[in-house]
XYZ file of C-alpha atoms in Angstrom:
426
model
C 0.000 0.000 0.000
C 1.277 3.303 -0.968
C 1.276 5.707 2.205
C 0.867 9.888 2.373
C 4.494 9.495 3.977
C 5.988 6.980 1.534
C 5.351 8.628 -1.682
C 5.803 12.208 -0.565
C 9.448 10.614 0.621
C 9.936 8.510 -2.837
C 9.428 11.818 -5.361
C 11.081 14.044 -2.280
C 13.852 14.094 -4.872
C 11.408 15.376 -7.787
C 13.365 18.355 -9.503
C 15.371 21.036 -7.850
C 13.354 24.012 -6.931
C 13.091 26.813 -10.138
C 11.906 29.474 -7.837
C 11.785 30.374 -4.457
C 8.504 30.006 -3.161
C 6.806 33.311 -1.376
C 6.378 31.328 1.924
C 9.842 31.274 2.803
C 9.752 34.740 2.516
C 7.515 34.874 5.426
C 6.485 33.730 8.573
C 4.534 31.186 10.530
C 3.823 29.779 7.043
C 2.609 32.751 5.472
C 3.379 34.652 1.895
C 5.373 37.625 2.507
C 3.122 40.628 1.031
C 5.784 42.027 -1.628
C 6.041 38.357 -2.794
C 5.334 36.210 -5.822
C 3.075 32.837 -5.118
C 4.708 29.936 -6.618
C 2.045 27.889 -8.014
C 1.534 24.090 -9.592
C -0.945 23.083 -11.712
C -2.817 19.395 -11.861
C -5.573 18.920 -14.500
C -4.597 20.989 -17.160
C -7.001 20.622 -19.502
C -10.890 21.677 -19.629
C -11.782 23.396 -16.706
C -7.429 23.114 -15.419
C -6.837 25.286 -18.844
C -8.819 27.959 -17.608
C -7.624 28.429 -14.174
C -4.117 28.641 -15.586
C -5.024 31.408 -17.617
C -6.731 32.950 -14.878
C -3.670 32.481 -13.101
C -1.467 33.627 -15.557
C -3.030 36.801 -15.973
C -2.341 37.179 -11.944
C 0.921 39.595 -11.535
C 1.556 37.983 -8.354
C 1.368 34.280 -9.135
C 4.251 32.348 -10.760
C 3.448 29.008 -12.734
C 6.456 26.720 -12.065
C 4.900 23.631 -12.833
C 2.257 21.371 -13.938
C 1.026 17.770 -13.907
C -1.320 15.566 -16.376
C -1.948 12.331 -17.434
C -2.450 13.373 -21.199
C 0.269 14.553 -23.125
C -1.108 16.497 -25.635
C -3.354 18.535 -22.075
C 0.612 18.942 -20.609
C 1.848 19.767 -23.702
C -0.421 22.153 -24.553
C -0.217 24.071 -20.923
C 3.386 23.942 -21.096
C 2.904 26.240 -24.200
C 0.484 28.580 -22.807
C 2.596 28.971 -19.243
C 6.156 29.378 -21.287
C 7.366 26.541 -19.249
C 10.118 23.840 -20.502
C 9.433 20.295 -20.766
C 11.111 19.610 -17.689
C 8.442 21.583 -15.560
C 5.768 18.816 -16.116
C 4.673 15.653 -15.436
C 2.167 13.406 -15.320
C 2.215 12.367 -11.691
C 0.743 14.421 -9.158
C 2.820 13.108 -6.480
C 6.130 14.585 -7.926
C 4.370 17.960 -8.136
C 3.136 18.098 -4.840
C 6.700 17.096 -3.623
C 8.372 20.202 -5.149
C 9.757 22.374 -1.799
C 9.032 25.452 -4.365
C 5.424 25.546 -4.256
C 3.171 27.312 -2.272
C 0.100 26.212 -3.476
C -1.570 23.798 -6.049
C -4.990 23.867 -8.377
C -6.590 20.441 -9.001
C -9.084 20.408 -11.797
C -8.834 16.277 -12.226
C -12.174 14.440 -12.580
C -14.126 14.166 -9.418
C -12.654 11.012 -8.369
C -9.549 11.938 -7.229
C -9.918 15.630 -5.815
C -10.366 14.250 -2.486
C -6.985 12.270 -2.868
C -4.890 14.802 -3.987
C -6.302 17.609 -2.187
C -5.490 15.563 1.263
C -1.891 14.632 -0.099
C -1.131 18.452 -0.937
C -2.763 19.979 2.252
C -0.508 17.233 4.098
C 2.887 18.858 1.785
C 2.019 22.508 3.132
C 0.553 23.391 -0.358
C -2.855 25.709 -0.372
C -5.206 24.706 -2.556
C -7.719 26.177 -5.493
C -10.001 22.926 -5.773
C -12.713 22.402 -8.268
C -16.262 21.490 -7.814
C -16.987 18.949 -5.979
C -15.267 19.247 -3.515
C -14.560 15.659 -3.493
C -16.830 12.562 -4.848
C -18.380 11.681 -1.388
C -19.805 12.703 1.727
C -16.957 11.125 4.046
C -13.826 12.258 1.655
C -15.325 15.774 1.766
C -15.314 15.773 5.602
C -11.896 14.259 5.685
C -11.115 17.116 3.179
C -12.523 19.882 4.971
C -10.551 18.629 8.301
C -6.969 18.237 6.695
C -7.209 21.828 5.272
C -8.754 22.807 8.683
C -5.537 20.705 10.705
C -3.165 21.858 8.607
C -4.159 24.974 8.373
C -3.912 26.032 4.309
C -6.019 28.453 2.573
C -8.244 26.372 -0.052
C -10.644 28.005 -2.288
C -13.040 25.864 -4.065
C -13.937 26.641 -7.805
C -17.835 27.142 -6.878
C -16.817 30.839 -8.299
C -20.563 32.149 -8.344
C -19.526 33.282 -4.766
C -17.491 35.749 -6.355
C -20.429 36.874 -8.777
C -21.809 40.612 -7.911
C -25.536 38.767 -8.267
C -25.169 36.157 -6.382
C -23.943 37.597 -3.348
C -26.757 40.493 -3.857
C -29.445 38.034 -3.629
C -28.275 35.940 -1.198
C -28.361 39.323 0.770
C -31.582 39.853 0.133
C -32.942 36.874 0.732
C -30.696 37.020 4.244
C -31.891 40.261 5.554
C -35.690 39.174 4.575
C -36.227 41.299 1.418
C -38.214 38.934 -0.058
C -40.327 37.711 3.688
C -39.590 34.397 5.196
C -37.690 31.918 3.055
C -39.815 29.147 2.027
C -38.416 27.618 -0.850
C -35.423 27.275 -2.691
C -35.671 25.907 -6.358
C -32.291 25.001 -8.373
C -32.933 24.066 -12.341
C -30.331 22.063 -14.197
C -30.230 20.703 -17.170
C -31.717 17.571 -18.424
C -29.933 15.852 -21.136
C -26.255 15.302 -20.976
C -23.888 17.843 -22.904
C -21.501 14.781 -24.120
C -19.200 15.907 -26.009
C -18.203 13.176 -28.992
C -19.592 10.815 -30.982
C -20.136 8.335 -28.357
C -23.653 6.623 -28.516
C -24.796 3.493 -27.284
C -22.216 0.978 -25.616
C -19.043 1.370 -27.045
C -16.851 -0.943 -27.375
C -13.347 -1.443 -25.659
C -10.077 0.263 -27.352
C -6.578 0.800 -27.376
C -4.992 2.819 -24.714
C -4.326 6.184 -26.938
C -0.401 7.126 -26.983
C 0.901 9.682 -24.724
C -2.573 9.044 -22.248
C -1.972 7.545 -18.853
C -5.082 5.862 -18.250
C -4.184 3.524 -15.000
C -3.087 6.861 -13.750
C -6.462 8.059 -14.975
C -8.805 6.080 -13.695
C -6.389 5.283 -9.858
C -9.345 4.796 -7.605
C -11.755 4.158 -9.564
C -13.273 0.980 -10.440
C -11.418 -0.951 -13.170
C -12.922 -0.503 -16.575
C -11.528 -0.742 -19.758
C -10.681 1.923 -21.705
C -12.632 3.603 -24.530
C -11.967 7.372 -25.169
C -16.130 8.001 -24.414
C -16.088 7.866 -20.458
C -12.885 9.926 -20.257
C -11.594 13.663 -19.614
C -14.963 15.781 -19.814
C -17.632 12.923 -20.283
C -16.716 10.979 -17.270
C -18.984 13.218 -15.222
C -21.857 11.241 -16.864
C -20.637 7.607 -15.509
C -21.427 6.564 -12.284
C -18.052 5.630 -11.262
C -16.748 8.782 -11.592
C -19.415 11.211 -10.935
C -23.367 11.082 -10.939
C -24.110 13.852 -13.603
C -25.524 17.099 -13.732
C -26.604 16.090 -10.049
C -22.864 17.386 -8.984
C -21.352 19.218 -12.095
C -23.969 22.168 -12.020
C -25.567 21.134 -8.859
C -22.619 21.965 -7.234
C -22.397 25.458 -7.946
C -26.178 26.419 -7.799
C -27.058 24.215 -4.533
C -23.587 26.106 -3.304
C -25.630 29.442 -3.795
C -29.004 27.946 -2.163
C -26.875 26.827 0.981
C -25.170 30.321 1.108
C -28.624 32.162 0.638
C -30.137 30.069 3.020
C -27.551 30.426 6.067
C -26.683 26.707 5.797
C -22.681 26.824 5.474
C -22.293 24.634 8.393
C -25.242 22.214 8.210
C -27.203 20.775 5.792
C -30.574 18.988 4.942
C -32.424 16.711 7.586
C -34.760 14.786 4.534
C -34.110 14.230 1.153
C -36.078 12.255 -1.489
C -35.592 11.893 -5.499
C -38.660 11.466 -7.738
C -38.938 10.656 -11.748
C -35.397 9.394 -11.842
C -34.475 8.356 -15.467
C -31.404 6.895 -16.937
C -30.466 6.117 -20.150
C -31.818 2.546 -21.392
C -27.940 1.289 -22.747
C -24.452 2.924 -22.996
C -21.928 3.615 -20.441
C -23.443 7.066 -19.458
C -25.126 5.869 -16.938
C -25.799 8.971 -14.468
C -29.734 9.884 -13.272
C -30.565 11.845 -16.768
C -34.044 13.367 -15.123
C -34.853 13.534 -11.476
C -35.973 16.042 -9.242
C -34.779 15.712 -6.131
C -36.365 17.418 -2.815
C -34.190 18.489 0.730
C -35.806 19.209 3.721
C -33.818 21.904 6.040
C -34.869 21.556 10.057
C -35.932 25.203 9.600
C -38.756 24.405 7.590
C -37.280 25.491 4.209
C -37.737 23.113 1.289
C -35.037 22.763 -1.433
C -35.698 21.436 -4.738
C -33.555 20.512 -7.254
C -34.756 19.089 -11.109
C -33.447 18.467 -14.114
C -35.115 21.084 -16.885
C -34.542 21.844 -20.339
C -35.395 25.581 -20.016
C -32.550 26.919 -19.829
C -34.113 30.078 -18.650
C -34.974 27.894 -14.817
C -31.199 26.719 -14.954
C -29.935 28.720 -11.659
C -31.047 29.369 -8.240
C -34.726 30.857 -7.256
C -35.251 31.891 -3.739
C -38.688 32.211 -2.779
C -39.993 33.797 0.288
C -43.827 34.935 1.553
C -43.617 38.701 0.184
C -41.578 37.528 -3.734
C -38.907 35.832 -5.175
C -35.669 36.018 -6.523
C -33.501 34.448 -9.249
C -29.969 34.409 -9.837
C -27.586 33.267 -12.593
C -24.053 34.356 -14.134
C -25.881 37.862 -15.340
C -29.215 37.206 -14.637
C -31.021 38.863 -11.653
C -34.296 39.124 -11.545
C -36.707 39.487 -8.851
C -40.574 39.816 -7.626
C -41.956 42.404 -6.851
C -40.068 44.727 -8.764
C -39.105 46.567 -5.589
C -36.940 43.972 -4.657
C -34.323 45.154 -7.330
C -34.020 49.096 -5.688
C -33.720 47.188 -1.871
C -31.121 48.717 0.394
C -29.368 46.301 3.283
C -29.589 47.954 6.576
C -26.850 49.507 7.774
C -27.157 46.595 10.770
C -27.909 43.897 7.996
C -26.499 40.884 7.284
C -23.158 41.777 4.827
C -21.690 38.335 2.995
C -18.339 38.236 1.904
C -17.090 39.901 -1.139
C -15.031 38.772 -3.506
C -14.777 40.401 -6.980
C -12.859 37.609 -8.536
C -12.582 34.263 -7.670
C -9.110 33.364 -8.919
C -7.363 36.661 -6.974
C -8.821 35.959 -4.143
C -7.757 32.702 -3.445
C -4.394 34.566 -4.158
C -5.176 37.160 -1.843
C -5.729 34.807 0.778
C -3.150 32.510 -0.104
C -0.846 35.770 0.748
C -2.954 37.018 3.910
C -3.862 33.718 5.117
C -7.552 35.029 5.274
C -10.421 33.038 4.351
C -11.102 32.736 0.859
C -15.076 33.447 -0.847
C -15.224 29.506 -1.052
C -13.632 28.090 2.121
C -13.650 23.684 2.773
C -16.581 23.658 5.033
C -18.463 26.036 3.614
C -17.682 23.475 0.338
C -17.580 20.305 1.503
C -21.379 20.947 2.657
C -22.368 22.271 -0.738
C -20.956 19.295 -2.471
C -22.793 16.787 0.428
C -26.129 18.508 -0.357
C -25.673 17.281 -3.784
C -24.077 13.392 -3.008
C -26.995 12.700 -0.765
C -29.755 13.536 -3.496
C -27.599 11.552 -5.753
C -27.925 8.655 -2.539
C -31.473 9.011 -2.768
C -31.829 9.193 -6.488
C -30.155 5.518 -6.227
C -32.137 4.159 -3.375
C -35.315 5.284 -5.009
C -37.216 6.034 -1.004
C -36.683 9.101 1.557
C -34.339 9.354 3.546
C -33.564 11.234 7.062
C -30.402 12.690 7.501
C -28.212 14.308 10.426
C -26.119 17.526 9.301
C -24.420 16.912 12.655
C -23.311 13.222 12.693
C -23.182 13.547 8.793
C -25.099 10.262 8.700
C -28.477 8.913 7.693
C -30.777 8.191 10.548
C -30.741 4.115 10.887
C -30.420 3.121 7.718
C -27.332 1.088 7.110
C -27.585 0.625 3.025
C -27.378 4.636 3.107
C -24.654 5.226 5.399
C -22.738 2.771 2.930
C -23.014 4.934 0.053
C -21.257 8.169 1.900
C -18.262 6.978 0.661
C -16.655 5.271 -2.155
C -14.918 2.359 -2.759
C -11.034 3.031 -3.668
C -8.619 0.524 -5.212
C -5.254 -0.046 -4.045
C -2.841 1.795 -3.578
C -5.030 4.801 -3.605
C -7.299 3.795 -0.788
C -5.799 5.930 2.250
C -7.000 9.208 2.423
């Protein structure tokens, strides 16, 4: 079995450091102000491309290296960061074992962010983590205590906390602009964005040159390979991820838990209705569902798959109007909603302008960022225990305290998931 210990000591060799990191600069672990943050990259395509621009366009932040399992992703991130060949890799372990970083991103598939977000925390590395958090109830609490223990700064990439709209209706609904809150409703969509030719079951292939899939799939249940269930499309195959359910529930059930007051806590009942998968193929995530959450306040939360795209986002409704948020929608009911002024004793939520410099700002104050673990890890558990229900197919009661279901032992299985060796010690 490969330990934390033993494979942070194997790859302790890894390269000799390019640049000196900003936290030796400073002290008690923190960034010196007039510093650069070092930074390494894992998951550098999709989603992993993008936050390297972002972070690239950061005057503070210094890309020094960067890990995937794909070639042509490393190859191509290389390029955009002006790095040499010699700055990448496609093991995770030898990046997190660099003494030259001070912090990491991880934009893998939700399978591993738990893993690696653990092993870096555990190297002294702060961490910008997509969404999910992690790819279970249990690895997201394990998550959220590491960061917590060892105290780093994460930031998780549920970056609608950084969007002026958000925040202003969650302030509203927070300070009882729109009455008492009754009832939240999230839309996402309902038929998978799959991106490829892939149809029906296909069929197993050769391992593509220059892609690491063992290294790929680490955790997760063996399969064999064919290019459909890999790098975006894996979110729609259950042993990766269980569909829209996570990959935009995450972010708007994020913004229902903020507007609601929830950060620490969570749902005591949940219950999934019209669950549909697909008949045949390996895309075998809930397609349609709609999946209700019960808070102990008295608040119902309901999430469904819709394809009106104008319902995809969050909808807060209270006794005295509504309000809806999304990227650059805001829209509200009544009308006065939209000319409402906080009270100067009001409820204020944290600001952040952009998600990407303020993880950096953090990173160098050693505040908390927009997007902290906890606040996270309970975003991302709102959505794995609909997805629990959604498999069970009955109702379920649910303890935001324990972070267990209430007697029911087949439940309580399915907060975590199974790992393969040697990547089952988190």
């Amino acid at each position: 079995m490969t330990t934390r210990r033993r494979f942070l000591r194997n790859v302790a060799w890894a390269t000799a450091p390019l640049a000196v990191p900003a936290s030796v600069l400073g002290r008690g672990g923190a960034v010196a102000p007039n510093s650069r943050v070092t930074l390494g990259c894992i998951g550098v395509g999709g989603m992993g491309m993008g936050n390297l621009q972002s972070f690239l366009g950061d005057e503070r932040v210094e890309v020094v290296a960067l890990c995937d399992v794909d070639r042509g992703h490393l190859k191509a991130a290389l390029a955009a960061a002006s790095l040499p060949d010699g700055a990448g890799t496609g093991d995770f372990r030898e990046l997190i074992a660099r003494e030259d970083l001070d912090a990491v991103m991880v934009a893998t598939p939700d399978h591993w962010h738990a893993l690696i977000a653990v092993a870096a925390a555990r190297a002294g590395k702060d961490l910008y983590a997509e969404k999910p958090l992690a790819a279970s109830v249990r690895e997201g609490r394990r998550v959220s205590d590491v960061v917590r223990e060892e105290k780093r700064v994460l930031q998780c990439g549920t970056w609608r906390r950084s969007s002026q709209h958000t925040r202003r209706a969650c302030e509203w609904v927070r300070n009882g602009i729109i009455g008492d809150l009754r009832r939240i409703e999230a839309g996402v969509p309902a038929t998978f964005a799959i991106r490829g030719d892939y149809t029906g079951m296909e069929e197993p292939e050769p391992v593509p040159e220059g892609f690491d899939y063992a290294m790929w799939s680490g955790p997760a249940p063996e399969a064999p390979y064919t290019a459909a269930r890999c790098h975006f499309n894996f979110r729609w195959v259950t042993d990766y991820a269980p569909g829209y359910i996570t990959d935009w529930g995450a972010h708007f059930l994020d913004v229902a838990q903020w507007g609601n007051g929830t950060d620490a806590s969570g749902p005591v009942e949940v219950a999934a209705d019209g669950v549909r998968k697909r008949e045949k193929g390996i895309y075998d995530a809930p397609e349609s569902f709609s999946i209700r959450y019960a808070y102990a306040s008295g608040v119902e939360l309901v999430m469904r798959s819709t394809e009106n795209a104008e319902e995809w986002g969050t909808k807060f409704v209270g006794s005295e109007g509504w309000i809806f948020s999304e990227n650059d929608k805001l829209a509200a009911y009544p009308e006065s909603v939209m000319k409402a002024v906080i009270p100067e004793n009001g409820v204020r939520l944290y600001e952040s302008r952009n998600h990407h410099r303020n993880f950096i700002d953090c990173v160098i104050s050693r505040g908390e960022t927009a997007a902290p673990a906890e606040a996270a890890h309970r975003a991302a558990s709102v959505c794995h225990l609909g997805a629990i229900a959604a498999q069970l197919g009955r109702a379920l009661r649910f303890d935001p305290e324990s972070e267990l279901f209430h007697g029911d032992e087949e439940a309580n299985a399915l907060l975590a998931r199974p790992m393969r060796e040697p990547w089952n010690e988190i």
